[in-house]
PDB file of C-alpha atoms in Angstrom:
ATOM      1  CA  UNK A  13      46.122  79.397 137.163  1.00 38.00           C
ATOM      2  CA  UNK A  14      47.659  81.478 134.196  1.00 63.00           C
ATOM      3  CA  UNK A  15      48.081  79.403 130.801  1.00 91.00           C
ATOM      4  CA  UNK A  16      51.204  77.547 128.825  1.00 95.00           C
ATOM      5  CA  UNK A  17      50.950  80.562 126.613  1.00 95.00           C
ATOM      6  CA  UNK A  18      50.404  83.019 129.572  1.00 95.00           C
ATOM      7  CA  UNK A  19      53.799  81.888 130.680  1.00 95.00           C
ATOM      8  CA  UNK A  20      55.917  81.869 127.635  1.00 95.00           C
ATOM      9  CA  UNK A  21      54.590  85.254 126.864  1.00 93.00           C
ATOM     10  CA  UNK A  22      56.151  86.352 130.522  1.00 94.00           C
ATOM     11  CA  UNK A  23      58.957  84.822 129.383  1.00 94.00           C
ATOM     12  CA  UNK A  24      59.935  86.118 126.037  1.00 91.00           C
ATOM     13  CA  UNK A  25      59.388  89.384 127.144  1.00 91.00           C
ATOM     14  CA  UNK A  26      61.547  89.184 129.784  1.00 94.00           C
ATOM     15  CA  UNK A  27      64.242  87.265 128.177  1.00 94.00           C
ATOM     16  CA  UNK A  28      63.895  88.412 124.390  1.00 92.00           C
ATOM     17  CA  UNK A  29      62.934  92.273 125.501  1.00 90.00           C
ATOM     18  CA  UNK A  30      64.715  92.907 128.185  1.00 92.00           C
ATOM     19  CA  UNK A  31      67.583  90.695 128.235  1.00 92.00           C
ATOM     20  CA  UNK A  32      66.900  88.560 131.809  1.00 94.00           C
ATOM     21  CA  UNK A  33      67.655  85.134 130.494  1.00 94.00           C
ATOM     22  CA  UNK A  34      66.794  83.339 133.677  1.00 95.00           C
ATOM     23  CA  UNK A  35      63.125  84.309 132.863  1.00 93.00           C
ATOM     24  CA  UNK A  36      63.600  81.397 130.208  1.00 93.00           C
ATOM     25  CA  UNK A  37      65.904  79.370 131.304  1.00 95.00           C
ATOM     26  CA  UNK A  38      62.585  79.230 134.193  1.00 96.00           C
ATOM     27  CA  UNK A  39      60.452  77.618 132.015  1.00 96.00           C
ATOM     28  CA  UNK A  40      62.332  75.259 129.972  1.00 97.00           C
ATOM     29  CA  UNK A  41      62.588  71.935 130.568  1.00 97.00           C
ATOM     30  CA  UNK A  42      66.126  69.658 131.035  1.00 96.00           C
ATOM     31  CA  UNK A  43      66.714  68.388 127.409  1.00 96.00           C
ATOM     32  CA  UNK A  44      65.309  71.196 125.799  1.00 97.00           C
ATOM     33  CA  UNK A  45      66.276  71.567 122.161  1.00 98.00           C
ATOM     34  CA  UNK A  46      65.588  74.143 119.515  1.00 97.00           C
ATOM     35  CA  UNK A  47      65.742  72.843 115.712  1.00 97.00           C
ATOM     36  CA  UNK A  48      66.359  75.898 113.492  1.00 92.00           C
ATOM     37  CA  UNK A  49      67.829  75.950 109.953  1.00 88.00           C
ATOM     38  CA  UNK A  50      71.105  75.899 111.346  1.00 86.00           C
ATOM     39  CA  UNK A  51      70.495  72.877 112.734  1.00 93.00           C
ATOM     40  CA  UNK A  52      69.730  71.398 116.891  1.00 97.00           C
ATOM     41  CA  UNK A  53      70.783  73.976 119.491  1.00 96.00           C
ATOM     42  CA  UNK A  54      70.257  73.928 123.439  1.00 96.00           C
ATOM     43  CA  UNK A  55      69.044  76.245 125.883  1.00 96.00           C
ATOM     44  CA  UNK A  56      73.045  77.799 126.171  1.00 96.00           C
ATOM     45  CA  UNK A  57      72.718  78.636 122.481  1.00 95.00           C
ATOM     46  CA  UNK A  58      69.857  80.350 122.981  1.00 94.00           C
ATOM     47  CA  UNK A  59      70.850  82.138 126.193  1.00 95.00           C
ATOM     48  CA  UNK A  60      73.552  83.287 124.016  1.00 95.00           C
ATOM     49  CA  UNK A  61      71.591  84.500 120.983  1.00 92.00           C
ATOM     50  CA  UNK A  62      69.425  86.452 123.051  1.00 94.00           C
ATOM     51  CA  UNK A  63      72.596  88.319 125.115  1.00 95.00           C
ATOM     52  CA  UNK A  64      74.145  88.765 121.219  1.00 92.00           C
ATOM     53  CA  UNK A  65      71.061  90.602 119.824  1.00 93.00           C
ATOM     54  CA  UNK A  66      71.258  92.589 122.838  1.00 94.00           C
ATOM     55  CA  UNK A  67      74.732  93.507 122.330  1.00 95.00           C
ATOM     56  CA  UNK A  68      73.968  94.335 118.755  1.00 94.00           C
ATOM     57  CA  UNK A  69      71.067  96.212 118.379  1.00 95.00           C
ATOM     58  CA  UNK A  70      69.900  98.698 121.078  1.00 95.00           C
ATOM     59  CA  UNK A  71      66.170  99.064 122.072  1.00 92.00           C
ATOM     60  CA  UNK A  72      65.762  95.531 121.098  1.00 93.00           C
ATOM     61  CA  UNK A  73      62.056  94.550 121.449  1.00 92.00           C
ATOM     62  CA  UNK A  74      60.706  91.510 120.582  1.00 93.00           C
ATOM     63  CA  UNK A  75      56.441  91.484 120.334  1.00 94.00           C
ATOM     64  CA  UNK A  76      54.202  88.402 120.219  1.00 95.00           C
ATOM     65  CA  UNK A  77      51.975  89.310 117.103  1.00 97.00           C
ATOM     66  CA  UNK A  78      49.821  86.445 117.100  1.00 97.00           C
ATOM     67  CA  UNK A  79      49.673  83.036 118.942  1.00 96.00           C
ATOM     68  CA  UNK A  80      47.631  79.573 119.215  1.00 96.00           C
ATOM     69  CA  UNK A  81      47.775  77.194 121.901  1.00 95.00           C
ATOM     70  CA  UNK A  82      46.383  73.682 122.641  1.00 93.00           C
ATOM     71  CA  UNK A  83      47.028  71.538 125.321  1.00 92.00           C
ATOM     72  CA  UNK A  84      50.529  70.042 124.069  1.00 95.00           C
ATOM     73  CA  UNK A  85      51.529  73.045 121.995  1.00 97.00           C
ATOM     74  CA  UNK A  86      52.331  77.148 121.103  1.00 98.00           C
ATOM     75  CA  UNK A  87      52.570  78.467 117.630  1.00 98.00           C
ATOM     76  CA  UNK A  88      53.651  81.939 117.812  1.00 97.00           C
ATOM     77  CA  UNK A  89      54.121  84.990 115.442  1.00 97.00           C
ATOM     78  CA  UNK A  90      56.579  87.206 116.432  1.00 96.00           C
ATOM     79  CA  UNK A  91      58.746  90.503 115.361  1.00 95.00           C
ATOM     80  CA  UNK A  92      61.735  92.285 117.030  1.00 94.00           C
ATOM     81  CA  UNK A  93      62.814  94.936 116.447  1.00 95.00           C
ATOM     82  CA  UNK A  94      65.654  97.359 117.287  1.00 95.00           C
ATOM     83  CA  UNK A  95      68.812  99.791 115.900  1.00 96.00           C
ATOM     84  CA  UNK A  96      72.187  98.311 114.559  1.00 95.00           C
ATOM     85  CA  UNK A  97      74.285  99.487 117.152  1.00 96.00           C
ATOM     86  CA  UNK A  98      77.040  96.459 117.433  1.00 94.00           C
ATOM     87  CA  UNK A  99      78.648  93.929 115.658  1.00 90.00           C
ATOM     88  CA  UNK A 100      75.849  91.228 114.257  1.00 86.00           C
ATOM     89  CA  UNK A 101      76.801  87.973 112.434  1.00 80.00           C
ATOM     90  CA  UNK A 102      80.291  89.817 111.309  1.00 83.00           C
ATOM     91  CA  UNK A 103      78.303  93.250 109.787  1.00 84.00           C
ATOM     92  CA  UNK A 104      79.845  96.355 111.898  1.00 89.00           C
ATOM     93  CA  UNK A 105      77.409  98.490 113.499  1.00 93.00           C
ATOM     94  CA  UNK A 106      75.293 100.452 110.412  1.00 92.00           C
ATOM     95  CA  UNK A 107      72.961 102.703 112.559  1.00 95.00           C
ATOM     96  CA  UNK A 108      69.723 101.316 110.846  1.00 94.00           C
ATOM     97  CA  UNK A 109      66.432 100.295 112.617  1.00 95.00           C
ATOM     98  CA  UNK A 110      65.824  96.529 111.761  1.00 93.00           C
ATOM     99  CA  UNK A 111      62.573  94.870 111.752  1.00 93.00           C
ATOM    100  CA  UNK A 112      62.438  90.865 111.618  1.00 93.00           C
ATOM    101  CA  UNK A 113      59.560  88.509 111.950  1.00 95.00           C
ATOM    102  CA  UNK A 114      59.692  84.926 112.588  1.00 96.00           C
ATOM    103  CA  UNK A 115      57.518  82.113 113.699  1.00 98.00           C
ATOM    104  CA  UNK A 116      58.008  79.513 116.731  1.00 97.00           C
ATOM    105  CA  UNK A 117      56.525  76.310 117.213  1.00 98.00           C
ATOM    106  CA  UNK A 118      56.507  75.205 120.844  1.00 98.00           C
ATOM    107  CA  UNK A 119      55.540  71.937 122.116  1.00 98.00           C
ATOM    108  CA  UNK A 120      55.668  71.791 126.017  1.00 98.00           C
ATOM    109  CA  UNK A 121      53.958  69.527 129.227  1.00 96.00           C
ATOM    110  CA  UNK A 122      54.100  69.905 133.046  1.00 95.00           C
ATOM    111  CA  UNK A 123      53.998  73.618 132.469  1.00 94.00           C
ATOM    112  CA  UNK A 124      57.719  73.686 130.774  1.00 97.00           C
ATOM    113  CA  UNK A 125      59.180  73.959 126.878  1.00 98.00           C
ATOM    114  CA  UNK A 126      60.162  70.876 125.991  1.00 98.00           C
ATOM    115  CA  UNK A 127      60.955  71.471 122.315  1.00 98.00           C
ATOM    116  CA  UNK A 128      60.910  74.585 120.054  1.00 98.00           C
ATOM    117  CA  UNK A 129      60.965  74.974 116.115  1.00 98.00           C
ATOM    118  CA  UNK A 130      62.066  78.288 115.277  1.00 96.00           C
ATOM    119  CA  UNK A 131      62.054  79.939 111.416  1.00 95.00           C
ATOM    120  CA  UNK A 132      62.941  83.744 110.264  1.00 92.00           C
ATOM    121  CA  UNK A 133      64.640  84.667 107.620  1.00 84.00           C
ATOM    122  CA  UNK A 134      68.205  85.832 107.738  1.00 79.00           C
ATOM    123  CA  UNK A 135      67.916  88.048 104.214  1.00 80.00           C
ATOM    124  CA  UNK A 136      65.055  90.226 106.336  1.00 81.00           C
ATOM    125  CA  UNK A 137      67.749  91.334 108.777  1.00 81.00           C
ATOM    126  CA  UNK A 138      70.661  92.175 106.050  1.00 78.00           C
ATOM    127  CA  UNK A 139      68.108  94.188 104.241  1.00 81.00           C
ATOM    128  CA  UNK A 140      66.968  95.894 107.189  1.00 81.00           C
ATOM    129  CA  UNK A 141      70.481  97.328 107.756  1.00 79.00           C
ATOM    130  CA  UNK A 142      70.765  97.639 103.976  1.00 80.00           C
ATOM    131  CA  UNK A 143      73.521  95.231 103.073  1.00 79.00           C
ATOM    132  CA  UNK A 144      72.072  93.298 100.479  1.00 65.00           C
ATOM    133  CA  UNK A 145      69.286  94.263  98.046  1.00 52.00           C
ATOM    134  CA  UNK A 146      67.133  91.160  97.517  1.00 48.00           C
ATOM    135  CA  UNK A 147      65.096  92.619  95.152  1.00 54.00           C
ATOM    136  CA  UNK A 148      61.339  92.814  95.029  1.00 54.00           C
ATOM    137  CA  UNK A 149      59.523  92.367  98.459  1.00 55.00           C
ATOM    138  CA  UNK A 150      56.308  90.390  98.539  1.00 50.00           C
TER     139      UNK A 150
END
C-alpha cells in the first residue's frame, strides 16, 4: 500500500504538471479548503488556478523539492516552473521563463486532503517576467 505522500505526489504531478485536474479532485476530501494569503478557497478555486497557470505559461512544471510526512500530515517544498506565454493576474504574455517556489502544508485522514495551507510569494513571479524590480535578492 503506497503512502499519503505517495499519493499526493501522483497527484500534483498530474494535476499541477500536466493539467488533469480530476487527478486531485481524486484525492480530496468533501469540505476541503485551502487557506492562502488571499484568504479560504475550495477545491473549484483550485481546479481553476491550476487550468489558469496552464493557460498562462507553457511547459508548466511543477516539482516536489522536498517533503515530510507523518501520520496526519504533508509539508511540501515545491517549484514550478514554465514560459509567460498568456495573460497572468492582468500582465500580457512577456515571453520570460518564470521560476516560483512555494511551500504546502497538508493535513489529510482516510487516505484524502482534508485541509491545505499554501504560501509563495507573488513578487517571485512579477520578477521572473521582469515587471517589477524588488531590489536585492536574498
Amino acid at each position: 500500500m503506497s503512502s499519503m505522500l505517495e499519493k499526493v505526489g501522483i497527484a500534483w504531478k498530474r494535476a499541477w504538471g500536466e493539467g488533469d485536474t480530476q487527478a486531485f479532485q481524486d484525492i480530496v476530501a468533501d469540505g476541503y479548503v485551502r487557506h492562502s494569503k488571499t484568504g479560504e478557497e475550495g477545491i473549484e478555486d483550485v481546479i481553476e488556478q491550476i487550468k489558469s497557470s496552464h493557460r498562462a505559461f507553457s511547459d508548466f512544471k511543477v516539482e516536489i523539492l522536498q517533503a515530510l510526512e507523518d501520520s496526519e500530515a504533508i509539508a511540501i517544498l515545491w517549484e514550478s516552473t514554465g514560459i509567460h506565454t498568456g495573460e497572468f493576474m492582468g500582465v500580457p504574455p512577456t515571453g520570460r521563463k518564470v521560476v516560483v517556489r512555494g511551500a504546502a502544508f497538508i493535513r489529510h485522514a482516510n487516505g484524502q486532503i482534508l485541509e491545505e495551507s499554501t504560501v509563495w510569494d507573488p513578487r517571485d513571479l512579477l520578477a521572473s517576467m521582469k515587471i517589477v524590480h524588488l531590489g536585492n535578492k536574498r
